[in-house]
PDB file of C-alpha atoms and ligand atoms in Angstrom:
ATOM      1  CA  UNK B1238      -0.118  -8.852  16.164  1.00 84.00           C
ATOM      2  CA  UNK B1239       3.421  -7.608  15.585  1.00 91.00           C
ATOM      3  CA  UNK B1240       5.729  -8.832  12.849  1.00 96.00           C
ATOM      4  CA  UNK B1241       8.749  -6.692  13.569  1.00 96.00           C
ATOM      5  CA  UNK B1242      11.289  -6.814  10.743  1.00 96.00           C
ATOM      6  CA  UNK B1243      14.538  -8.526  11.696  1.00 96.00           C
ATOM      7  CA  UNK B1244      16.736  -5.877  10.122  1.00 96.00           C
ATOM      8  CA  UNK B1245      20.460  -6.420   9.632  1.00 95.00           C
ATOM      9  CA  UNK B1246      21.201  -2.769  10.351  1.00 97.00           C
ATOM     10  CA  UNK B1247      19.356  -0.306  12.601  1.00 97.00           C
ATOM     11  CA  UNK B1248      16.317   1.360  11.016  1.00 98.00           C
ATOM     12  CA  UNK B1249      13.412   3.413  12.330  1.00 98.00           C
ATOM     13  CA  UNK B1250      10.854   1.584  14.450  1.00 97.00           C
ATOM     14  CA  UNK B1251       8.027   2.615  12.110  1.00 97.00           C
ATOM     15  CA  UNK B1252       9.721   0.776   9.240  1.00 98.00           C
ATOM     16  CA  UNK B1253      10.354  -2.258  11.427  1.00 97.00           C
ATOM     17  CA  UNK B1254       6.716  -2.427  12.517  1.00 97.00           C
ATOM     18  CA  UNK B1255       4.971  -1.859   9.163  1.00 98.00           C
ATOM     19  CA  UNK B1256       3.706  -5.062   7.612  1.00 98.00           C
ATOM     20  CA  UNK B1257       0.817  -6.199   5.423  1.00 98.00           C
ATOM     21  CA  UNK B1258      -1.790  -8.162   7.372  1.00 98.00           C
ATOM     22  CA  UNK B1259      -4.685 -10.109   5.868  1.00 98.00           C
ATOM     23  CA  UNK B1260      -6.629 -10.351   9.125  1.00 98.00           C
ATOM     24  CA  UNK B1261      -8.199  -7.071  10.231  1.00 98.00           C
ATOM     25  CA  UNK B1262      -9.978  -6.246  13.483  1.00 98.00           C
ATOM     26  CA  UNK B1263     -13.672  -5.382  13.292  1.00 97.00           C
ATOM     27  CA  UNK B1264     -12.982  -1.791  14.314  1.00 98.00           C
ATOM     28  CA  UNK B1265     -13.727   1.332  12.288  1.00 98.00           C
ATOM     29  CA  UNK B1266     -11.013   3.879  11.565  1.00 98.00           C
ATOM     30  CA  UNK B1267     -11.892   7.308  13.017  1.00 98.00           C
ATOM     31  CA  UNK B1268     -12.342   9.973  10.357  1.00 98.00           C
ATOM     32  CA  UNK B1269      -9.614  12.181  11.847  1.00 98.00           C
ATOM     33  CA  UNK B1270      -7.154   9.278  11.514  1.00 98.00           C
ATOM     34  CA  UNK B1271      -8.220   8.774   7.904  1.00 98.00           C
ATOM     35  CA  UNK B1272      -7.641  12.455   7.264  1.00 98.00           C
ATOM     36  CA  UNK B1273      -4.118  12.179   8.722  1.00 98.00           C
ATOM     37  CA  UNK B1274      -3.348   9.101   6.624  1.00 98.00           C
ATOM     38  CA  UNK B1275      -4.258  10.868   3.397  1.00 98.00           C
ATOM     39  CA  UNK B1276      -2.595  14.093   4.569  1.00 98.00           C
ATOM     40  CA  UNK B1277       0.635  12.062   4.764  1.00 98.00           C
ATOM     41  CA  UNK B1278       0.138  10.971   1.144  1.00 98.00           C
ATOM     42  CA  UNK B1279      -0.241  14.634   0.245  1.00 98.00           C
ATOM     43  CA  UNK B1280       3.306  15.369   1.378  1.00 98.00           C
ATOM     44  CA  UNK B1281       5.010  12.738  -0.754  1.00 98.00           C
ATOM     45  CA  UNK B1282       7.676  14.046  -3.108  1.00 98.00           C
ATOM     46  CA  UNK B1283       6.852  13.878  -6.801  1.00 98.00           C
ATOM     47  CA  UNK B1284       8.441  14.688 -10.124  1.00 97.00           C
ATOM     48  CA  UNK B1285       7.898  18.418 -10.805  1.00 97.00           C
ATOM     49  CA  UNK B1286       5.669  18.438  -7.698  1.00 97.00           C
ATOM     50  CA  UNK B1287       2.967  17.124  -9.998  1.00 98.00           C
ATOM     51  CA  UNK B1288       1.296  15.062  -7.233  1.00 98.00           C
ATOM     52  CA  UNK B1289      -0.121  12.723  -9.887  1.00 98.00           C
ATOM     53  CA  UNK B1290      -2.134  10.596  -7.448  1.00 98.00           C
ATOM     54  CA  UNK B1291      -5.751  10.277  -6.382  1.00 98.00           C
ATOM     55  CA  UNK B1292      -7.440   7.814  -4.014  1.00 99.00           C
ATOM     56  CA  UNK B1293     -10.908   6.347  -4.216  1.00 98.00           C
ATOM     57  CA  UNK B1294     -11.852   5.322  -0.682  1.00 98.00           C
ATOM     58  CA  UNK B1295     -14.685   3.257   0.807  1.00 98.00           C
ATOM     59  CA  UNK B1296     -15.408   2.773   4.495  1.00 98.00           C
ATOM     60  CA  UNK B1297     -17.332  -0.293   5.577  1.00 98.00           C
ATOM     61  CA  UNK B1298     -20.275   1.727   6.920  1.00 97.00           C
ATOM     62  CA  UNK B1299     -20.876   2.920   3.347  1.00 98.00           C
ATOM     63  CA  UNK B1300     -22.079  -0.508   2.224  1.00 98.00           C
ATOM     64  CA  UNK B1301     -22.732   0.302  -1.425  1.00 98.00           C
ATOM     65  CA  UNK B1302     -19.331   1.913  -2.001  1.00 98.00           C
ATOM     66  CA  UNK B1303     -17.574  -0.845  -0.027  1.00 98.00           C
ATOM     67  CA  UNK B1304     -19.242  -3.525  -2.168  1.00 98.00           C
ATOM     68  CA  UNK B1305     -18.120  -1.670  -5.300  1.00 98.00           C
ATOM     69  CA  UNK B1306     -14.534  -1.788  -3.991  1.00 98.00           C
ATOM     70  CA  UNK B1307     -14.760  -5.502  -3.220  1.00 98.00           C
ATOM     71  CA  UNK B1308     -16.189  -6.172  -6.680  1.00 98.00           C
ATOM     72  CA  UNK B1309     -13.016  -4.976  -8.419  1.00 98.00           C
ATOM     73  CA  UNK B1310     -10.648  -7.139  -6.334  1.00 98.00           C
ATOM     74  CA  UNK B1311      -9.608 -10.586  -7.511  1.00 98.00           C
ATOM     75  CA  UNK B1312     -11.405 -13.265  -5.532  1.00 98.00           C
ATOM     76  CA  UNK B1313      -8.317 -14.208  -3.499  1.00 97.00           C
ATOM     77  CA  UNK B1314      -7.949 -10.640  -2.247  1.00 98.00           C
ATOM     78  CA  UNK B1315     -11.685  -9.950  -1.796  1.00 98.00           C
ATOM     79  CA  UNK B1316     -11.914 -12.981   0.505  1.00 97.00           C
ATOM     80  CA  UNK B1317      -9.585 -11.484   3.111  1.00 98.00           C
ATOM     81  CA  UNK B1318      -9.847  -7.754   2.309  1.00 98.00           C
ATOM     82  CA  UNK B1319     -13.575  -7.769   3.152  1.00 98.00           C
ATOM     83  CA  UNK B1320     -12.537  -7.803   6.837  1.00 97.00           C
ATOM     84  CA  UNK B1321     -10.754  -4.433   6.502  1.00 98.00           C
ATOM     85  CA  UNK B1322     -12.759  -1.385   7.618  1.00 98.00           C
ATOM     86  CA  UNK B1323     -11.400   0.743   4.757  1.00 98.00           C
ATOM     87  CA  UNK B1324     -10.592  -0.109   1.155  1.00 98.00           C
ATOM     88  CA  UNK B1325      -9.023   2.234  -1.349  1.00 98.00           C
ATOM     89  CA  UNK B1326      -7.668   2.386  -4.868  1.00 98.00           C
ATOM     90  CA  UNK B1327      -4.632   4.486  -5.773  1.00 99.00           C
ATOM     91  CA  UNK B1328      -4.950   6.134  -9.178  1.00 98.00           C
ATOM     92  CA  UNK B1329      -2.226   7.872 -11.217  1.00 98.00           C
ATOM     93  CA  UNK B1330      -2.453  10.679 -13.744  1.00 98.00           C
ATOM     94  CA  UNK B1331      -0.212   9.500 -16.563  1.00 97.00           C
ATOM     95  CA  UNK B1332       0.592  12.862 -18.205  1.00 98.00           C
ATOM     96  CA  UNK B1333       1.643  16.230 -16.828  1.00 97.00           C
ATOM     97  CA  UNK B1334      -1.393  18.496 -16.398  1.00 92.00           C
ATOM     98  CA  UNK B1335       0.383  21.564 -17.832  1.00 91.00           C
ATOM     99  CA  UNK B1336       1.444  20.145 -21.220  1.00 95.00           C
ATOM    100  CA  UNK B1337       0.056  16.608 -21.453  1.00 96.00           C
ATOM    101  CA  UNK B1338       3.594  15.183 -21.871  1.00 97.00           C
ATOM    102  CA  UNK B1339       3.890  11.627 -20.524  1.00 98.00           C
ATOM    103  CA  UNK B1340       4.917  11.549 -16.877  1.00 98.00           C
ATOM    104  CA  UNK B1341       7.114   8.469 -16.674  1.00 98.00           C
ATOM    105  CA  UNK B1342       7.299   8.811 -12.890  1.00 98.00           C
ATOM    106  CA  UNK B1343       3.565   8.972 -12.243  1.00 98.00           C
ATOM    107  CA  UNK B1344       3.296   5.441 -10.876  1.00 98.00           C
ATOM    108  CA  UNK B1345       6.547   5.851  -8.967  1.00 98.00           C
ATOM    109  CA  UNK B1346       5.226   8.990  -7.290  1.00 98.00           C
ATOM    110  CA  UNK B1347       1.898   7.336  -6.524  1.00 98.00           C
ATOM    111  CA  UNK B1348       3.798   4.490  -4.864  1.00 98.00           C
ATOM    112  CA  UNK B1349       5.676   7.042  -2.770  1.00 98.00           C
ATOM    113  CA  UNK B1350       2.381   8.605  -1.688  1.00 98.00           C
ATOM    114  CA  UNK B1351       0.972   5.186  -0.801  1.00 98.00           C
ATOM    115  CA  UNK B1352       4.036   4.331   1.228  1.00 98.00           C
ATOM    116  CA  UNK B1353       3.882   7.602   3.191  1.00 98.00           C
ATOM    117  CA  UNK B1354       0.211   6.899   3.795  1.00 98.00           C
ATOM    118  CA  UNK B1355       1.205   3.432   5.044  1.00 98.00           C
ATOM    119  CA  UNK B1356       3.812   4.865   7.407  1.00 98.00           C
ATOM    120  CA  UNK B1357       1.339   7.379   8.851  1.00 98.00           C
ATOM    121  CA  UNK B1358      -1.096   4.503   9.295  1.00 98.00           C
ATOM    122  CA  UNK B1359       1.615   2.553  11.157  1.00 98.00           C
ATOM    123  CA  UNK B1360       2.293   5.566  13.387  1.00 98.00           C
ATOM    124  CA  UNK B1361      -1.411   5.532  14.270  1.00 98.00           C
ATOM    125  CA  UNK B1362      -1.445   1.803  15.085  1.00 97.00           C
ATOM    126  CA  UNK B1363      -3.005   0.808  11.768  1.00 98.00           C
ATOM    127  CA  UNK B1364      -1.787  -1.268   8.857  1.00 98.00           C
ATOM    128  CA  UNK B1365      -2.077  -1.026   5.095  1.00 98.00           C
ATOM    129  CA  UNK B1366      -2.028  -4.017   2.750  1.00 98.00           C
ATOM    130  CA  UNK B1367      -1.540  -2.990  -0.859  1.00 98.00           C
ATOM    131  CA  UNK B1368      -2.824  -5.162  -3.684  1.00 98.00           C
ATOM    132  CA  UNK B1369      -2.005  -5.544  -7.366  1.00 98.00           C
ATOM    133  CA  UNK B1370      -4.705  -8.209  -7.546  1.00 98.00           C
ATOM    134  CA  UNK B1371      -7.638  -6.207  -8.847  1.00 98.00           C
ATOM    135  CA  UNK B1372      -9.114  -5.337 -12.237  1.00 98.00           C
ATOM    136  CA  UNK B1373      -8.065  -1.782 -13.238  1.00 98.00           C
ATOM    137  CA  UNK B1374     -10.513  -1.622 -16.165  1.00 98.00           C
ATOM    138  CA  UNK B1375     -13.388  -2.747 -13.970  1.00 98.00           C
ATOM    139  CA  UNK B1376     -12.332  -0.063 -11.462  1.00 98.00           C
ATOM    140  CA  UNK B1377     -12.445   2.502 -14.278  1.00 98.00           C
ATOM    141  CA  UNK B1378     -15.961   1.411 -15.153  1.00 98.00           C
ATOM    142  CA  UNK B1379     -17.306   1.054 -11.606  1.00 98.00           C
ATOM    143  CA  UNK B1380     -15.881   4.345 -10.291  1.00 98.00           C
ATOM    144  CA  UNK B1381     -15.869   6.414 -13.480  1.00 98.00           C
ATOM    145  CA  UNK B1382     -12.082   6.890 -13.554  1.00 98.00           C
ATOM    146  CA  UNK B1383     -11.416   9.268 -16.465  1.00 98.00           C
ATOM    147  CA  UNK B1384      -9.116   8.681 -19.441  1.00 97.00           C
ATOM    148  CA  UNK B1385      -5.543   9.716 -18.620  1.00 97.00           C
ATOM    149  CA  UNK B1386      -5.794   8.245 -15.130  1.00 98.00           C
ATOM    150  CA  UNK B1387      -4.978   4.587 -14.331  1.00 98.00           C
ATOM    151  CA  UNK B1388      -5.854   2.585 -11.251  1.00 98.00           C
ATOM    152  CA  UNK B1389      -2.487   1.362  -9.900  1.00 98.00           C
ATOM    153  CA  UNK B1390      -3.084  -0.517  -6.659  1.00 98.00           C
ATOM    154  CA  UNK B1391      -5.809  -1.351  -4.182  1.00 98.00           C
ATOM    155  CA  UNK B1392      -5.255  -0.855  -0.448  1.00 98.00           C
ATOM    156  CA  UNK B1393      -6.836  -2.467   2.596  1.00 98.00           C
ATOM    157  CA  UNK B1394      -6.500  -0.251   5.680  1.00 98.00           C
ATOM    158  CA  UNK B1395      -7.320  -1.020   9.300  1.00 98.00           C
ATOM    159  CA  UNK B1396      -6.200  -2.425  12.630  1.00 98.00           C
ATOM    160  CA  UNK B1397      -4.507  -5.819  12.571  1.00 95.00           C
ATOM    161  CA  UNK B1398      -6.842  -8.655  13.540  1.00 97.00           C
ATOM    162  CA  UNK B1399      -6.611 -12.191  14.836  1.00 96.00           C
ATOM    163  CA  UNK B1400      -4.847 -14.574  12.412  1.00 96.00           C
ATOM    164  CA  UNK B1401      -7.215 -17.317  13.656  1.00 96.00           C
ATOM    165  CA  UNK B1402      -9.927 -15.595  11.616  1.00 95.00           C
ATOM    166  CA  UNK B1403      -8.140 -16.625   8.408  1.00 96.00           C
ATOM    167  CA  UNK B1404      -8.340 -19.964   6.571  1.00 95.00           C
ATOM    168  CA  UNK B1405      -5.313 -22.142   7.410  1.00 96.00           C
ATOM    169  CA  UNK B1406      -3.128 -21.391   4.325  1.00 95.00           C
ATOM    170  CA  UNK B1407      -3.526 -17.645   4.863  1.00 96.00           C
ATOM    171  CA  UNK B1408      -3.021 -18.022   8.596  1.00 96.00           C
ATOM    172  CA  UNK B1409       0.280 -19.778   7.882  1.00 96.00           C
ATOM    173  CA  UNK B1410       1.346 -16.882   5.657  1.00 96.00           C
ATOM    174  CA  UNK B1411       0.208 -14.374   8.298  1.00 96.00           C
ATOM    175  CA  UNK B1412       2.406 -16.063  10.910  1.00 95.00           C
ATOM    176  CA  UNK B1413       5.428 -16.637   8.635  1.00 95.00           C
ATOM    177  CA  UNK B1414       8.517 -14.519   9.282  1.00 94.00           C
ATOM    178  CA  UNK B1415       9.054 -11.556   6.964  1.00 96.00           C
ATOM    179  CA  UNK B1416      11.978 -12.021   4.603  1.00 96.00           C
ATOM    180  CA  UNK B1417      14.019  -9.702   2.399  1.00 97.00           C
ATOM    181  CA  UNK B1418      17.006  -9.812   0.065  1.00 97.00           C
ATOM    182  CA  UNK B1419      20.209  -8.535   1.688  1.00 97.00           C
ATOM    183  CA  UNK B1420      21.207  -4.989   0.702  1.00 97.00           C
ATOM    184  CA  UNK B1421      24.335  -6.439  -0.969  1.00 96.00           C
ATOM    185  CA  UNK B1422      22.023  -7.765  -3.712  1.00 96.00           C
ATOM    186  CA  UNK B1423      20.576  -4.422  -4.741  1.00 98.00           C
ATOM    187  CA  UNK B1424      22.965  -1.654  -3.697  1.00 98.00           C
ATOM    188  CA  UNK B1425      25.565  -1.272  -6.433  1.00 98.00           C
ATOM    189  CA  UNK B1426      28.312   1.136  -7.380  1.00 98.00           C
ATOM    190  CA  UNK B1427      30.377   1.767 -10.508  1.00 98.00           C
ATOM    191  CA  UNK B1428      28.881  -0.962 -12.650  1.00 98.00           C
ATOM    192  CA  UNK B1429      25.732  -3.006 -12.655  1.00 98.00           C
ATOM    193  CA  UNK B1430      26.152  -6.025 -10.413  1.00 96.00           C
ATOM    194  CA  UNK B1431      29.041  -4.575  -8.384  1.00 97.00           C
ATOM    195  CA  UNK B1432      27.989  -4.290  -4.769  1.00 97.00           C
ATOM    196  CA  UNK B1433      28.687  -0.844  -3.309  1.00 97.00           C
ATOM    197  CA  UNK B1434      31.843  -0.997  -1.158  1.00 96.00           C
ATOM    198  CA  UNK B1435      30.192   0.435   1.969  1.00 96.00           C
ATOM    199  CA  UNK B1436      27.860  -2.551   2.029  1.00 96.00           C
ATOM    200  CA  UNK B1437      30.621  -5.116   2.351  1.00 88.00           C
ATOM    201  CA  UNK B1438      32.732  -3.208   4.903  1.00 73.00           C
TER     202      UNK B1438
HETATM  203  C1  FMN Q 776       2.150  -3.032  -5.266  1.00 52.26           C
HETATM  204  C2  FMN Q 776       1.862  -4.196  -4.335  1.00 52.26           C
HETATM  205  C3  FMN Q 776       0.987  -5.189  -4.739  1.00 52.26           C
HETATM  206  C4  FMN Q 776       0.650  -6.229  -3.874  1.00 52.26           C
HETATM  207  N1  FMN Q 776      -0.325  -7.116  -4.254  1.00 52.26           N
HETATM  208  C5  FMN Q 776      -0.808  -7.997  -3.345  1.00 52.26           C
HETATM  209  C6  FMN Q 776      -1.972  -8.756  -3.630  1.00 52.26           C
HETATM  210  O1  FMN Q 776      -2.602  -8.627  -4.701  1.00 52.26           O
HETATM  211  N2  FMN Q 776      -2.406  -9.637  -2.695  1.00 52.26           N
HETATM  212  C7  FMN Q 776      -1.768  -9.807  -1.500  1.00 52.26           C
HETATM  213  O2  FMN Q 776      -2.246 -10.603  -0.684  1.00 52.26           O
HETATM  214  N3  FMN Q 776      -0.660  -9.068  -1.178  1.00 52.26           N
HETATM  215  C8  FMN Q 776      -0.183  -8.162  -2.070  1.00 52.26           C
HETATM  216  N4  FMN Q 776       0.892  -7.356  -1.748  1.00 52.26           N
HETATM  217  C9  FMN Q 776       1.560  -7.496  -0.436  1.00 52.26           C
HETATM  218  C10 FMN Q 776       2.961  -8.086  -0.580  1.00 52.26           C
HETATM  219  O3  FMN Q 776       2.876  -9.455  -0.818  1.00 52.26           O
HETATM  220  C11 FMN Q 776       3.756  -7.741   0.700  1.00 52.26           C
HETATM  221  O4  FMN Q 776       3.951  -6.363   0.781  1.00 52.26           O
HETATM  222  C12 FMN Q 776       5.115  -8.451   0.694  1.00 52.26           C
HETATM  223  O5  FMN Q 776       4.946  -9.840   0.775  1.00 52.26           O
HETATM  224  C13 FMN Q 776       5.984  -8.010   1.860  1.00 52.26           C
HETATM  225  O6  FMN Q 776       5.308  -8.219   3.071  1.00 52.26           O
HETATM  226  P1  FMN Q 776       5.165  -7.029   4.154  1.00 52.26           P
HETATM  227  O7  FMN Q 776       4.447  -5.888   3.467  1.00 52.26           O
HETATM  228  O8  FMN Q 776       4.326  -7.635   5.270  1.00 52.26           O
HETATM  229  O9  FMN Q 776       6.528  -6.649   4.598  1.00 52.26           O
HETATM  230  C14 FMN Q 776       1.261  -6.325  -2.588  1.00 52.26           C
HETATM  231  C15 FMN Q 776       2.175  -5.335  -2.199  1.00 52.26           C
HETATM  232  C16 FMN Q 776       2.462  -4.269  -3.054  1.00 52.26           C
HETATM  233  C17 FMN Q 776       3.410  -3.195  -2.585  1.00 52.26           C
END
């Protein structure tokens, strides 16, 4: 299923076509595609080139690991994410490795890596649905995430499935048009709240 963004201005097709499905097809992701997806994350920019991210990944064929992933999701997310062939958790290192000073951009950089991963997935015909709805402390316990690293987001990765497979309320959300604030609301210049002039031209 496609949910092409109705952009106000022209943007790249990959950005138009990325969206976050809750229905996934029962189709495994080839290992070479998975390698490319995480290779894309590798090339994200980061503060001081620290690359403060790590991903815990479970494919559905690895039942034990996949169940561990599902166990850390909130029930709402586990109910639909169980249909994805791949689940992952993005983890951030909160301090710089060289001097242990706090890295206030660690989560930002991890988000950048996850978005690049999502775009590479889109380019390969897959979709990524990120989730804040999981228990980071349970993830720490279940996967042995060390001190100094925090679980930031969970990700469901796979091919988009049939919305009919979802319960009605989720099906409605799956079919609903994608909406966004206009750029005039968040692109400012000179002073907070002043829309940048190029936006209104
Ligand atoms: C950091 C983050 C956390 C999110 N958490 C959840 C979540 O817990 N459950 C869920 O169903 N969707 C979650 N989403 C998906 C958003 O709701 C979705 O990206 C947003 O509605 C825009 O839709 P689109 O990605 O299809 O354009 C999350 C997305 C991000 C980036």
